[in-house]
PDB file of C-alpha atoms in Angstrom:
ATOM      1  CA  MET Q   1     -25.076  12.865  46.142  1.00  0.00           C
ATOM      2  CA  LYS Q   2     -25.418   9.769  48.591  1.00  0.00           C
ATOM      3  CA  LYS Q   3     -23.602  10.113  51.697  1.00  0.00           C
ATOM      4  CA  ASN Q   4     -21.103   7.316  52.664  1.00  0.00           C
ATOM      5  CA  PHE Q   5     -23.017   5.101  54.895  1.00  0.00           C
ATOM      6  CA  LYS Q   6     -24.509   1.856  54.629  1.00  0.00           C
ATOM      7  CA  MET Q   7     -28.106   1.455  53.426  1.00  0.00           C
ATOM      8  CA  LEU Q   8     -30.285  -1.662  52.790  1.00  0.00           C
ATOM      9  CA  PHE Q   9     -32.743  -1.437  50.044  1.00  0.00           C
ATOM     10  CA  LEU Q  10     -35.870  -3.239  49.940  1.00  0.00           C
ATOM     11  CA  ILE Q  11     -36.256  -4.002  46.237  1.00  0.00           C
ATOM     12  CA  SER Q  12     -39.688  -4.815  44.566  1.00  0.00           C
ATOM     13  CA  LEU Q  13     -40.337  -5.171  41.157  1.00  0.00           C
ATOM     14  CA  LEU Q  14     -43.601  -3.484  39.845  1.00  0.00           C
ATOM     15  CA  ALA Q  15     -45.040  -3.611  36.316  1.00  0.00           C
ATOM     16  CA  VAL Q  16     -46.123   0.015  35.138  1.00  0.00           C
ATOM     17  CA  ALA Q  17     -47.169   0.580  31.744  1.00  0.00           C
ATOM     18  CA  GLY Q  18     -44.809  -1.863  30.397  1.00  0.00           C
ATOM     19  CA  SER Q  19     -41.828  -0.751  32.665  1.00  0.00           C
ATOM     20  CA  ILE Q  20     -40.246  -2.049  35.513  1.00  0.00           C
ATOM     21  CA  ILE Q  21     -40.010   0.136  38.851  1.00  0.00           C
ATOM     22  CA  ILE Q  22     -37.495  -0.792  41.672  1.00  0.00           C
ATOM     23  CA  ALA Q  23     -38.753   0.768  44.835  1.00  0.00           C
ATOM     24  CA  THR Q  24     -36.649   1.390  47.839  1.00  0.00           C
ATOM     25  CA  GLY Q  25     -38.022   0.622  51.177  1.00  0.00           C
ATOM     26  CA  GLN Q  26     -35.719   3.055  53.368  1.00  0.00           C
ATOM     27  CA  ALA Q  27     -34.836   6.422  53.085  1.00  0.00           C
ATOM     28  CA  GLU Q  28     -31.253   8.064  52.874  1.00  0.00           C
ATOM     29  CA  ALA Q  29     -29.736  11.336  52.732  1.00  0.00           C
ATOM     30  CA  SER Q  30     -29.233  11.925  49.124  1.00  0.00           C
ATOM     31  CA  THR Q  31     -29.907  13.706  45.871  1.00  0.00           C
ATOM     32  CA  LEU Q  32     -33.371  12.837  44.500  1.00  0.00           C
ATOM     33  CA  TYR Q  33     -33.655  11.807  40.675  1.00  0.00           C
ATOM     34  CA  ARG Q  34     -36.410  12.237  38.372  1.00  0.00           C
ATOM     35  CA  GLY Q  35     -37.853  10.188  35.397  1.00  0.00           C
ATOM     36  CA  TYR Q  36     -40.670  10.781  33.152  1.00  0.00           C
ATOM     37  CA  ASN Q  37     -43.039   8.173  31.227  1.00  0.00           C
ATOM     38  CA  PRO Q  38     -44.223  10.050  28.036  1.00  0.00           C
ATOM     39  CA  ASN Q  39     -46.919   7.183  27.639  1.00  0.00           C
ATOM     40  CA  THR Q  40     -48.527   7.817  30.875  1.00  0.00           C
ATOM     41  CA  GLY Q  41     -47.306  11.155  31.737  1.00  0.00           C
ATOM     42  CA  GLU Q  42     -45.965   9.905  35.257  1.00  0.00           C
ATOM     43  CA  HIS Q  43     -43.010  11.356  36.988  1.00  0.00           C
ATOM     44  CA  LEU Q  44     -40.929   9.221  39.175  1.00  0.00           C
ATOM     45  CA  TYR Q  45     -38.952  10.647  41.971  1.00  0.00           C
ATOM     46  CA  THR Q  46     -36.330   8.493  43.667  1.00  0.00           C
ATOM     47  CA  GLN Q  47     -33.318   8.473  45.954  1.00  0.00           C
ATOM     48  CA  ASN Q  48     -32.006   5.162  44.121  1.00  0.00           C
ATOM     49  CA  SER Q  49     -29.719   6.261  41.356  1.00  0.00           C
ATOM     50  CA  ASN Q  50     -29.899   2.614  39.774  1.00  0.00           C
ATOM     51  CA  GLU Q  51     -33.834   2.998  39.443  1.00  0.00           C
ATOM     52  CA  ILE Q  52     -33.741   5.746  36.784  1.00  0.00           C
ATOM     53  CA  PRO Q  53     -31.300   3.626  34.229  1.00  0.00           C
ATOM     54  CA  SER Q  54     -33.615   0.627  35.025  1.00  0.00           C
ATOM     55  CA  ILE Q  55     -36.856   2.458  33.796  1.00  0.00           C
ATOM     56  CA  VAL Q  56     -34.941   4.227  31.010  1.00  0.00           C
ATOM     57  CA  LYS Q  57     -34.621   0.906  29.459  1.00  0.00           C
ATOM     58  CA  PHE Q  58     -38.341   0.722  29.327  1.00  0.00           C
ATOM     59  CA  GLY Q  59     -38.994   3.855  27.665  1.00  0.00           C
ATOM     60  CA  TRP Q  60     -38.860   6.518  30.368  1.00  0.00           C
ATOM     61  CA  LYS Q  61     -36.742   9.641  30.115  1.00  0.00           C
ATOM     62  CA  ASN Q  62     -34.171  10.618  32.695  1.00  0.00           C
ATOM     63  CA  GLU Q  63     -34.763  14.261  33.551  1.00  0.00           C
ATOM     64  CA  GLY Q  64     -31.702  14.546  35.952  1.00  0.00           C
ATOM     65  CA  LEU Q  65     -31.971  15.898  39.432  1.00  0.00           C
ATOM     66  CA  ALA Q  66     -34.954  16.773  41.205  1.00  0.00           C
ATOM     67  CA  TRP Q  67     -33.919  18.074  44.815  1.00  0.00           C
ATOM     68  CA  SER Q  68     -31.819  17.205  47.639  1.00  0.00           C
ATOM     69  CA  ALA Q  69     -33.479  15.553  50.759  1.00  0.00           C
ATOM     70  CA  PRO Q  70     -32.130  15.604  54.429  1.00  0.00           C
ATOM     71  CA  ASP Q  71     -31.140  12.615  56.230  1.00  0.00           C
ATOM     72  CA  LYS Q  72     -33.888  13.284  58.712  1.00  0.00           C
ATOM     73  CA  GLY Q  73     -36.993  15.195  59.228  1.00  0.00           C
ATOM     74  CA  ILE Q  74     -40.714  14.384  58.645  1.00  0.00           C
ATOM     75  CA  ALA Q  75     -41.530  11.099  56.569  1.00  0.00           C
ATOM     76  CA  VAL Q  76     -42.498  11.255  52.813  1.00  0.00           C
ATOM     77  CA  TYR Q  77     -44.552   8.251  52.232  1.00  0.00           C
ATOM     78  CA  ARG Q  78     -44.656   6.701  48.410  1.00  0.00           C
ATOM     79  CA  LEU Q  79     -47.591   5.037  47.058  1.00  0.00           C
ATOM     80  CA  PHE Q  80     -48.484   3.348  43.682  1.00  0.00           C
ATOM     81  CA  ASN Q  81     -52.028   3.092  42.154  1.00  0.00           C
ATOM     82  CA  PRO Q  82     -51.938  -0.190  39.715  1.00  0.00           C
ATOM     83  CA  ASN Q  83     -55.325   0.314  38.557  1.00  0.00           C
ATOM     84  CA  ASN Q  84     -54.840   3.335  36.166  1.00  0.00           C
ATOM     85  CA  GLY Q  85     -52.032   2.776  33.944  1.00  0.00           C
ATOM     86  CA  GLY Q  86     -49.453   3.408  36.731  1.00  0.00           C
ATOM     87  CA  ASP Q  87     -49.288   6.291  38.941  1.00  0.00           C
ATOM     88  CA  HIS Q  88     -47.013   7.274  42.004  1.00  0.00           C
ATOM     89  CA  PHE Q  89     -48.107   9.608  44.719  1.00  0.00           C
ATOM     90  CA  TYR Q  90     -45.787  11.184  47.534  1.00  0.00           C
ATOM     91  CA  THR Q  91     -47.077  12.682  50.876  1.00  0.00           C
ATOM     92  CA  LEU Q  92     -46.182  13.330  54.340  1.00  0.00           C
ATOM     93  CA  ASN Q  93     -49.940  13.253  55.691  1.00  0.00           C
ATOM     94  CA  THR Q  94     -50.612  10.067  57.397  1.00  0.00           C
ATOM     95  CA  ASN Q  95     -54.213  10.538  56.807  1.00  0.00           C
ATOM     96  CA  GLU Q  96     -53.819  10.709  53.091  1.00  0.00           C
ATOM     97  CA  ARG Q  97     -51.530   7.816  53.084  1.00  0.00           C
ATOM     98  CA  ASP Q  98     -54.015   5.584  54.888  1.00  0.00           C
ATOM     99  CA  HIS Q  99     -57.115   6.848  52.738  1.00  0.00           C
ATOM    100  CA  LEU Q 100     -55.112   5.721  49.567  1.00  0.00           C
ATOM    101  CA  LYS Q 101     -54.253   2.471  50.975  1.00  0.00           C
ATOM    102  CA  LYS Q 102     -57.859   1.652  51.799  1.00  0.00           C
ATOM    103  CA  SER Q 103     -58.804   3.033  48.157  1.00  0.00           C
ATOM    104  CA  GLY Q 104     -56.293   0.236  46.620  1.00  0.00           C
ATOM    105  CA  TRP Q 105     -53.246   2.092  46.393  1.00  0.00           C
ATOM    106  CA  ARG Q 106     -50.134   0.022  47.057  1.00  0.00           C
ATOM    107  CA  TYR Q 107     -47.889   1.377  50.075  1.00  0.00           C
ATOM    108  CA  GLU Q 108     -44.159   1.466  49.251  1.00  0.00           C
ATOM    109  CA  GLY Q 109     -42.753   2.784  52.391  1.00  0.00           C
ATOM    110  CA  ILE Q 110     -40.940   5.896  53.325  1.00  0.00           C
ATOM    111  CA  SER Q 111     -38.966   7.515  50.244  1.00  0.00           C
ATOM    112  CA  TRP Q 112     -37.128  10.294  51.763  1.00  0.00           C
ATOM    113  CA  PHE Q 113     -37.696  12.928  54.576  1.00  0.00           C
ATOM    114  CA  SER Q 114     -39.256  16.579  54.208  1.00  0.00           C
ATOM    115  CA  GLY Q 115     -36.797  19.129  55.624  1.00  0.00           C
ATOM    116  CA  GLY Q 116     -34.884  22.228  54.815  1.00  0.00           C
ATOM    117  CA  THR Q 117     -35.905  25.508  53.411  1.00  0.00           C
ATOM    118  CA  VAL Q 118     -36.553  24.903  49.736  1.00  0.00           C
ATOM    119  CA  PRO Q 119     -40.230  24.358  48.883  1.00  0.00           C
ATOM    120  CA  VAL Q 120     -41.394  21.516  46.907  1.00  0.00           C
ATOM    121  CA  TYR Q 121     -44.520  22.422  44.997  1.00  0.00           C
ATOM    122  CA  ARG Q 122     -47.327  20.011  44.447  1.00  0.00           C
ATOM    123  CA  LEU Q 123     -49.768  20.110  41.388  1.00  0.00           C
ATOM    124  CA  TYR Q 124     -52.632  18.254  40.162  1.00  0.00           C
ATOM    125  CA  ASN Q 125     -53.874  17.519  36.776  1.00  0.00           C
ATOM    126  CA  PRO Q 126     -57.374  17.060  36.892  1.00  0.00           C
ATOM    127  CA  ASN Q 127     -57.668  15.992  33.243  1.00  0.00           C
ATOM    128  CA  ALA Q 128     -55.189  13.160  33.577  1.00  0.00           C
ATOM    129  CA  LYS Q 129     -55.990   9.377  34.193  1.00  0.00           C
ATOM    130  CA  SER Q 130     -52.458   8.772  35.206  1.00  0.00           C
ATOM    131  CA  GLY Q 131     -49.489  10.890  36.068  1.00  0.00           C
ATOM    132  CA  THR Q 132     -52.011  12.953  37.958  1.00  0.00           C
ATOM    133  CA  HIS Q 133     -49.553  14.631  40.522  1.00  0.00           C
ATOM    134  CA  HIS Q 134     -46.416  16.565  39.807  1.00  0.00           C
ATOM    135  CA  TYR Q 135     -43.565  17.938  42.192  1.00  0.00           C
ATOM    136  CA  THR Q 136     -41.085  20.344  41.542  1.00  0.00           C
ATOM    137  CA  VAL Q 137     -38.723  23.106  43.308  1.00  0.00           C
ATOM    138  CA  LEU Q 138     -38.770  25.244  40.306  1.00  0.00           C
ATOM    139  CA  ALA Q 139     -41.375  27.935  40.720  1.00  0.00           C
ATOM    140  CA  SER Q 140     -40.955  28.350  36.623  1.00  0.00           C
ATOM    141  CA  GLU Q 141     -42.041  25.148  36.141  1.00  0.00           C
ATOM    142  CA  ARG Q 142     -44.957  25.245  38.637  1.00  0.00           C
ATOM    143  CA  ASP Q 143     -46.109  28.537  36.841  1.00  0.00           C
ATOM    144  CA  VAL Q 144     -46.007  26.746  33.458  1.00  0.00           C
ATOM    145  CA  LEU Q 145     -48.005  23.983  34.650  1.00  0.00           C
ATOM    146  CA  LYS Q 146     -50.617  26.351  36.240  1.00  0.00           C
ATOM    147  CA  ARG Q 147     -51.116  28.235  32.786  1.00  0.00           C
ATOM    148  CA  ALA Q 148     -51.458  24.796  31.344  1.00  0.00           C
ATOM    149  CA  GLY Q 149     -54.460  23.825  33.684  1.00  0.00           C
ATOM    150  CA  TRP Q 150     -52.798  22.169  36.427  1.00  0.00           C
ATOM    151  CA  ARG Q 151     -54.114  22.836  39.910  1.00  0.00           C
ATOM    152  CA  ASP Q 152     -51.632  24.144  42.410  1.00  0.00           C
ATOM    153  CA  GLU Q 153     -52.022  22.215  45.560  1.00  0.00           C
ATOM    154  CA  GLY Q 154     -49.403  24.340  47.493  1.00  0.00           C
ATOM    155  CA  ILE Q 155     -46.256  23.061  49.184  1.00  0.00           C
ATOM    156  CA  GLY Q 156     -46.060  19.425  49.414  1.00  0.00           C
ATOM    157  CA  PHE Q 157     -42.791  19.136  51.441  1.00  0.00           C
ATOM    158  CA  TYR Q 158     -39.491  20.837  52.023  1.00  0.00           C
ATOM    159  CA  ALA Q 159     -35.804  20.208  50.451  1.00  0.00           C
ATOM    160  CA  ASN Q 160     -32.223  21.239  50.741  1.00  0.00           C
ATOM    161  CA  LYS Q 161     -30.986  23.434  48.002  1.00  0.00           C
ATOM    162  CA  LEU Q 162     -29.189  21.236  45.352  1.00  0.00           C
ATOM    163  CA  VAL Q 163     -25.479  21.945  45.227  1.00  0.00           C
ATOM    164  CA  PRO Q 164     -23.119  20.874  42.134  1.00  0.00           C
ATOM    165  CA  GLU Q 165     -21.259  17.643  43.093  1.00  0.00           C
ATOM    166  CA  GLY Q 166     -19.121  14.999  41.197  1.00  0.00           C
ATOM    167  CA  SER Q 167     -16.324  14.869  38.991  1.00  0.00           C
ATOM    168  CA  TRP Q 168     -18.050  16.773  36.347  1.00  0.00           C
ATOM    169  CA  VAL Q 169     -17.678  20.153  38.547  1.00  0.00           C
ATOM    170  CA  LYS Q 170     -13.965  20.074  38.557  1.00  0.00           C
ATOM    171  CA  ALA Q 171     -13.558  19.308  34.901  1.00  0.00           C
ATOM    172  CA  PHE Q 172     -16.041  22.206  33.940  1.00  0.00           C
ATOM    173  CA  GLU Q 173     -14.514  24.581  36.175  1.00  0.00           C
ATOM    174  CA  ALA Q 174     -10.956  23.750  34.720  1.00  0.00           C
ATOM    175  CA  LYS Q 175     -12.144  23.903  31.212  1.00  0.00           C
ATOM    176  CA  LEU Q 176     -14.008  27.392  31.787  1.00  0.00           C
ATOM    177  CA  TYR Q 177     -10.866  28.891  33.331  1.00  0.00           C
ATOM    178  CA  ALA Q 178      -8.644  27.653  30.364  1.00  0.00           C
ATOM    179  CA  GLN Q 179     -10.972  29.196  27.733  1.00  0.00           C
ATOM    180  CA  TYR Q 180     -12.429  32.290  29.599  1.00  0.00           C
ATOM    181  CA  LYS Q 181      -9.894  32.908  32.625  1.00  0.00           C
ATOM    182  CA  VAL Q 182     -13.003  33.083  34.792  1.00  0.00           C
ATOM    183  CA  THR Q 183     -13.777  31.470  38.246  1.00  0.00           C
ATOM    184  CA  THR Q 184     -17.193  30.022  39.583  1.00  0.00           C
ATOM    185  CA  GLN Q 185     -19.144  32.211  41.891  1.00  0.00           C
ATOM    186  CA  LYS Q 186     -22.335  30.446  42.279  1.00  0.00           C
ATOM    187  CA  TYR Q 187     -24.566  27.758  40.861  1.00  0.00           C
ATOM    188  CA  GLU Q 188     -28.596  27.735  40.374  1.00  0.00           C
ATOM    189  CA  TYR Q 189     -30.203  24.436  39.137  1.00  0.00           C
ATOM    190  CA  ILE Q 190     -32.890  24.832  36.408  1.00  0.00           C
ATOM    191  CA  GLY Q 191     -33.744  21.433  35.597  1.00  0.00           C
ATOM    192  CA  ASN Q 192     -33.026  18.524  33.238  1.00  0.00           C
ATOM    193  CA  ASN Q 193     -29.374  18.298  34.287  1.00  0.00           C
ATOM    194  CA  SER Q 194     -28.661  22.103  33.657  1.00  0.00           C
ATOM    195  CA  TRP Q 195     -27.033  24.585  35.949  1.00  0.00           C
ATOM    196  CA  GLU Q 196     -26.640  28.463  35.571  1.00  0.00           C
ATOM    197  CA  VAL Q 197     -23.275  29.658  36.550  1.00  0.00           C
ATOM    198  CA  TRP Q 198     -22.241  33.014  37.619  1.00  0.00           C
ATOM    199  CA  VAL Q 199     -18.496  33.980  37.926  1.00  0.00           C
ATOM    200  CA  ASN Q 200     -16.473  36.252  39.944  1.00  0.00           C
ATOM    201  CA  GLU Q 201     -15.035  38.293  37.338  1.00  0.00           C
ATOM    202  CA  TYR Q 202     -18.037  39.764  35.732  1.00  0.00           C
ATOM    203  CA  ASN Q 203     -21.124  41.316  37.505  1.00  0.00           C
ATOM    204  CA  THR Q 204     -23.995  39.748  35.264  1.00  0.00           C
ATOM    205  CA  GLY Q 205     -26.787  40.642  37.590  1.00  0.00           C
ATOM    206  CA  ASN Q 206     -29.625  38.251  37.487  1.00  0.00           C
ATOM    207  CA  GLN Q 207     -28.170  36.828  34.116  1.00  0.00           C
ATOM    208  CA  SER Q 208     -25.858  33.898  34.563  1.00  0.00           C
ATOM    209  CA  TYR Q 209     -22.407  33.893  32.587  1.00  0.00           C
ATOM    210  CA  VAL Q 210     -22.893  30.330  31.421  1.00  0.00           C
ATOM    211  CA  THR Q 211     -25.146  27.398  31.358  1.00  0.00           C
ATOM    212  CA  VAL Q 212     -23.656  24.001  31.949  1.00  0.00           C
ATOM    213  CA  ASN Q 213     -24.881  20.665  31.528  1.00  0.00           C
ATOM    214  CA  SER Q 214     -23.907  18.156  34.246  1.00  0.00           C
ATOM    215  CA  ALA Q 215     -24.579  15.190  32.395  1.00  0.00           C
ATOM    216  CA  THR Q 216     -22.371  16.112  29.022  1.00  0.00           C
ATOM    217  CA  GLY Q 217     -20.035  18.612  30.562  1.00  0.00           C
ATOM    218  CA  ASN Q 218     -21.196  21.080  27.507  1.00  0.00           C
ATOM    219  CA  PHE Q 219     -21.533  24.743  28.456  1.00  0.00           C
ATOM    220  CA  HIS Q 220     -22.489  27.954  26.689  1.00  0.00           C
ATOM    221  CA  GLY Q 221     -22.848  31.671  27.402  1.00  0.00           C
TER     222      GLY Q 221
END
C-alpha cells in the first residue's frame, strides 16, 4: 500500500471511450491497481487508488492489484493514444517513448519505477485496435494470452513481490484460526483480489490450504 509521505498529483481528465481517466504526474512507492475496459479491451495500471473507482463509474471493471512498485529505480513512462478509441502504453525505453510522442501519443509522465526481482511480462495483441498491450506478473496469465494469439514481448520491467496488507489480513487470519485452528505461513497473489494461502499446521505442498478474496474477506478451501 502507499507509504506515508507527501505526494503531489498532477490531475488531468482524459475522455477515453466514454470514460474519464485521472492521470498521475508523479510516481510514488505503492501498490499498483489494475482496471479493465470491456468495451475497448484496454487495461489501465495506476498507483492512484482513486483512479480505479473513478473509471469504474464509466463501465470499467476493477481487477484488483497488479504489482508493487519500488520508490526508486528506472522510470516507467505512461503514454495515451487518443486516436484509436483509447489506449495506454507503459515503457522504460526513452527511445520508444519519444517515438510514440512523435506519432501522436500523449505523454502522461512517469507512472512508477521499475525495480525489484519480479518480472512484469509485456504482451502485444496484433489483432486489436485498442488495448493492444497487456502487462502482468502472473506467468499463468501470460501463457493463457500467448495461446490466444498474443505476442510475448518479454519482460517490460521489474516489480516487488506483492504482500498482503490492510485490515482485511488481520480479520481473515482471526476468522481462519477461529474456524480451523490454523495460522498462516505464506500468501501468493493470483489476481482479481485473490490470494492463495498456506498454513503452518498442514504441509499441502504446492496446493494452498485456502484461497481468500481481499475485497470481500470470503475464503474457501
